[in-house]
């Protein structure tokens, strides 16, 4: 963790705390299963156990924060550039509001497009975690820029 910035560790802590719903200080099999459901990934209990086993360094059957950071900090090569992702969002852009997409349209898109379509409940849960303005719009340009910055 010493090669990560304070900001990166804070980001990982925020994500960890979202998944660690009971605040117990570790991600359990149940919590990992709920995360997979939210992301629209159909994982059976054996797959969840396998994921935990790959990450769990101390063998306690859970993922603690240090184990989570070790996995999250691995450099994953993006298969799309930030510009490509922004161009994909542009289809849903609100006319007259560059860089903005209505949260409700994003929910519809997540339920309609892609290989792994989400249920409406999963999409709403995911979108509810984004910052929306008073008109219910998300600044996708900022979001994509933040998520894809190195």
Protein backbone atom coordinates (compact mmCIF):
# COMPACT_ATOMS: atom_id res chain seq x y z
CA UNK A 1 0.00 0.00 0.00
CA UNK A 2 3.00 2.31 0.39
CA UNK A 3 3.23 2.94 -3.37
CA UNK A 4 -0.34 4.27 -3.45
CA UNK A 5 -1.26 7.90 -2.89
CA UNK A 6 -3.42 9.00 0.04
CA UNK A 7 -6.19 9.77 -2.50
CA UNK A 8 -6.02 6.28 -4.04
CA UNK A 9 -6.21 4.61 -0.63
CA UNK A 10 -9.17 6.86 0.29
CA UNK A 11 -10.92 5.87 -2.97
CA UNK A 12 -10.34 2.18 -2.26
CA UNK A 13 -11.65 2.66 1.30
CA UNK A 14 -14.81 4.30 -0.06
CA UNK A 15 -15.41 1.41 -2.48
CA UNK A 16 -14.60 -1.15 0.24
CA UNK A 17 -17.08 0.48 2.62
CA UNK A 18 -19.82 0.37 -0.05
CA UNK A 19 -19.34 -3.39 -0.41
CA UNK A 20 -18.83 -4.02 3.34
CA UNK A 21 -22.51 -3.26 4.01
CA UNK A 22 -22.52 -4.40 7.64
CA UNK A 23 -19.41 -2.36 8.46
CA UNK A 24 -17.68 -5.43 9.86
CA UNK A 25 -14.29 -4.52 8.40
CA UNK A 26 -14.25 -7.32 5.85
CA UNK A 27 -16.14 -8.39 2.74
CA UNK A 28 -18.02 -11.62 3.37
CA UNK A 29 -19.24 -14.19 0.85
CA UNK A 30 -22.76 -12.76 1.17
CA UNK A 31 -21.56 -9.20 0.54
CA UNK A 32 -19.47 -10.29 -2.47
CA UNK A 33 -22.52 -12.13 -3.82
CA UNK A 34 -24.64 -8.99 -3.44
CA UNK A 35 -21.98 -6.98 -5.29
CA UNK A 36 -21.98 -9.51 -8.15
CA UNK A 37 -25.80 -9.28 -8.32
CA UNK A 38 -25.65 -5.47 -8.37
CA UNK A 39 -23.13 -5.59 -11.21
CA UNK A 40 -25.35 -8.03 -13.12
CA UNK A 41 -22.84 -10.88 -12.82
CA UNK A 42 -24.46 -14.26 -12.29
CA UNK A 43 -22.11 -16.02 -9.87
CA UNK A 44 -23.09 -19.18 -8.03
CA UNK A 45 -21.92 -19.86 -4.43
CA UNK A 46 -18.97 -21.96 -5.64
CA UNK A 47 -17.75 -19.13 -7.87
CA UNK A 48 -18.07 -16.67 -4.98
CA UNK A 49 -16.03 -19.01 -2.76
CA UNK A 50 -13.40 -19.32 -5.49
CA UNK A 51 -13.16 -15.51 -5.83
CA UNK A 52 -12.75 -15.13 -2.05
CA UNK A 53 -10.11 -17.90 -1.96
CA UNK A 54 -8.07 -16.16 -4.69
CA UNK A 55 -7.98 -12.88 -2.74
CA UNK A 56 -8.03 -14.10 0.89
CA UNK A 57 -4.35 -14.16 1.91
CA UNK A 58 -4.85 -14.97 5.60
CA UNK A 59 -7.32 -17.82 4.99
CA UNK A 60 -10.13 -16.47 7.20
CA UNK A 61 -12.77 -16.78 4.45
CA UNK A 62 -13.26 -13.02 4.08
CA UNK A 63 -11.58 -10.16 2.24
CA UNK A 64 -10.09 -7.53 4.54
CA UNK A 65 -9.12 -4.03 3.43
CA UNK A 66 -5.44 -4.83 2.80
CA UNK A 67 -6.37 -7.83 0.63
CA UNK A 68 -8.92 -5.67 -1.21
CA UNK A 69 -6.32 -2.95 -1.90
CA UNK A 70 -3.81 -5.53 -3.14
CA UNK A 71 -6.30 -6.70 -5.79
CA UNK A 72 -7.66 -3.26 -6.66
CA UNK A 73 -4.22 -1.70 -7.09
CA UNK A 74 -3.12 -4.16 -9.76
CA UNK A 75 -2.79 -2.29 -13.00
CA UNK A 76 -5.50 -3.47 -15.37
CA UNK A 77 -5.00 -2.46 -18.96
CA UNK A 78 -8.14 -0.73 -20.22
CA UNK A 79 -9.46 -2.06 -23.50
CA UNK A 80 -11.15 1.27 -24.27
CA UNK A 81 -9.82 4.80 -24.10
CA UNK A 82 -11.61 7.50 -22.11
CA UNK A 83 -12.57 9.18 -25.41
CA UNK A 84 -14.15 5.95 -26.71
CA UNK A 85 -16.21 5.57 -23.54
CA UNK A 86 -17.27 9.24 -23.64
CA UNK A 87 -18.36 8.81 -27.28
CA UNK A 88 -20.50 5.81 -26.29
CA UNK A 89 -22.27 7.94 -23.64
CA UNK A 90 -22.76 10.79 -26.13
CA UNK A 91 -25.63 8.82 -27.71
CA UNK A 92 -27.65 9.40 -24.52
CA UNK A 93 -26.58 13.03 -24.02
CA UNK A 94 -29.29 15.55 -23.15
CA UNK A 95 -29.71 18.06 -26.02
CA UNK A 96 -28.36 21.47 -25.01
CA UNK A 97 -26.48 19.99 -22.03
CA UNK A 98 -23.08 18.75 -23.28
CA UNK A 99 -21.56 16.04 -21.12
CA UNK A 100 -24.82 15.33 -19.28
CA UNK A 101 -27.07 12.26 -19.37
CA UNK A 102 -30.36 11.79 -17.51
CA UNK A 103 -30.02 9.22 -14.75
CA UNK A 104 -33.27 7.55 -15.89
CA UNK A 105 -31.84 7.15 -19.43
CA UNK A 106 -28.71 5.58 -18.00
CA UNK A 107 -30.88 3.08 -16.09
CA UNK A 108 -32.72 2.20 -19.33
CA UNK A 109 -29.41 1.79 -21.20
CA UNK A 110 -27.99 -0.53 -18.52
CA UNK A 111 -31.12 -2.68 -18.77
CA UNK A 112 -31.17 -2.72 -22.58
CA UNK A 113 -27.64 -2.80 -23.97
CA UNK A 114 -24.54 -4.93 -23.52
CA UNK A 115 -23.78 -8.59 -23.08
CA UNK A 116 -24.70 -8.50 -19.37
CA UNK A 117 -27.99 -6.57 -19.14
CA UNK A 118 -28.90 -5.47 -15.62
CA UNK A 119 -32.32 -5.78 -14.02
CA UNK A 120 -34.06 -2.46 -13.37
CA UNK A 121 -33.37 -2.80 -9.63
CA UNK A 122 -29.66 -3.48 -10.24
CA UNK A 123 -29.37 -0.54 -12.66
CA UNK A 124 -31.17 1.83 -10.26
CA UNK A 125 -28.91 0.72 -7.42
CA UNK A 126 -25.79 1.35 -9.52
CA UNK A 127 -26.97 4.74 -10.82
CA UNK A 128 -28.05 5.84 -7.32
CA UNK A 129 -24.36 5.82 -6.36
CA UNK A 130 -23.55 8.53 -8.95
CA UNK A 131 -23.79 12.26 -8.27
CA UNK A 132 -26.85 13.76 -9.98
CA UNK A 133 -27.78 17.41 -10.25
CA UNK A 134 -31.18 18.92 -9.33
CA UNK A 135 -32.56 17.93 -12.75
CA UNK A 136 -31.57 14.27 -12.27
CA UNK A 137 -28.63 14.40 -14.67
CA UNK A 138 -25.17 12.87 -14.38
CA UNK A 139 -22.05 14.55 -15.77
CA UNK A 140 -20.68 11.54 -17.65
CA UNK A 141 -17.66 13.48 -18.98
CA UNK A 142 -16.40 14.07 -15.41
CA UNK A 143 -17.32 10.55 -14.30
CA UNK A 144 -15.56 8.80 -17.20
CA UNK A 145 -12.55 11.10 -16.85
CA UNK A 146 -12.29 10.31 -13.14
CA UNK A 147 -12.80 6.55 -13.55
CA UNK A 148 -10.31 6.19 -16.38
CA UNK A 149 -7.54 8.48 -15.10
CA UNK A 150 -4.33 6.71 -14.26
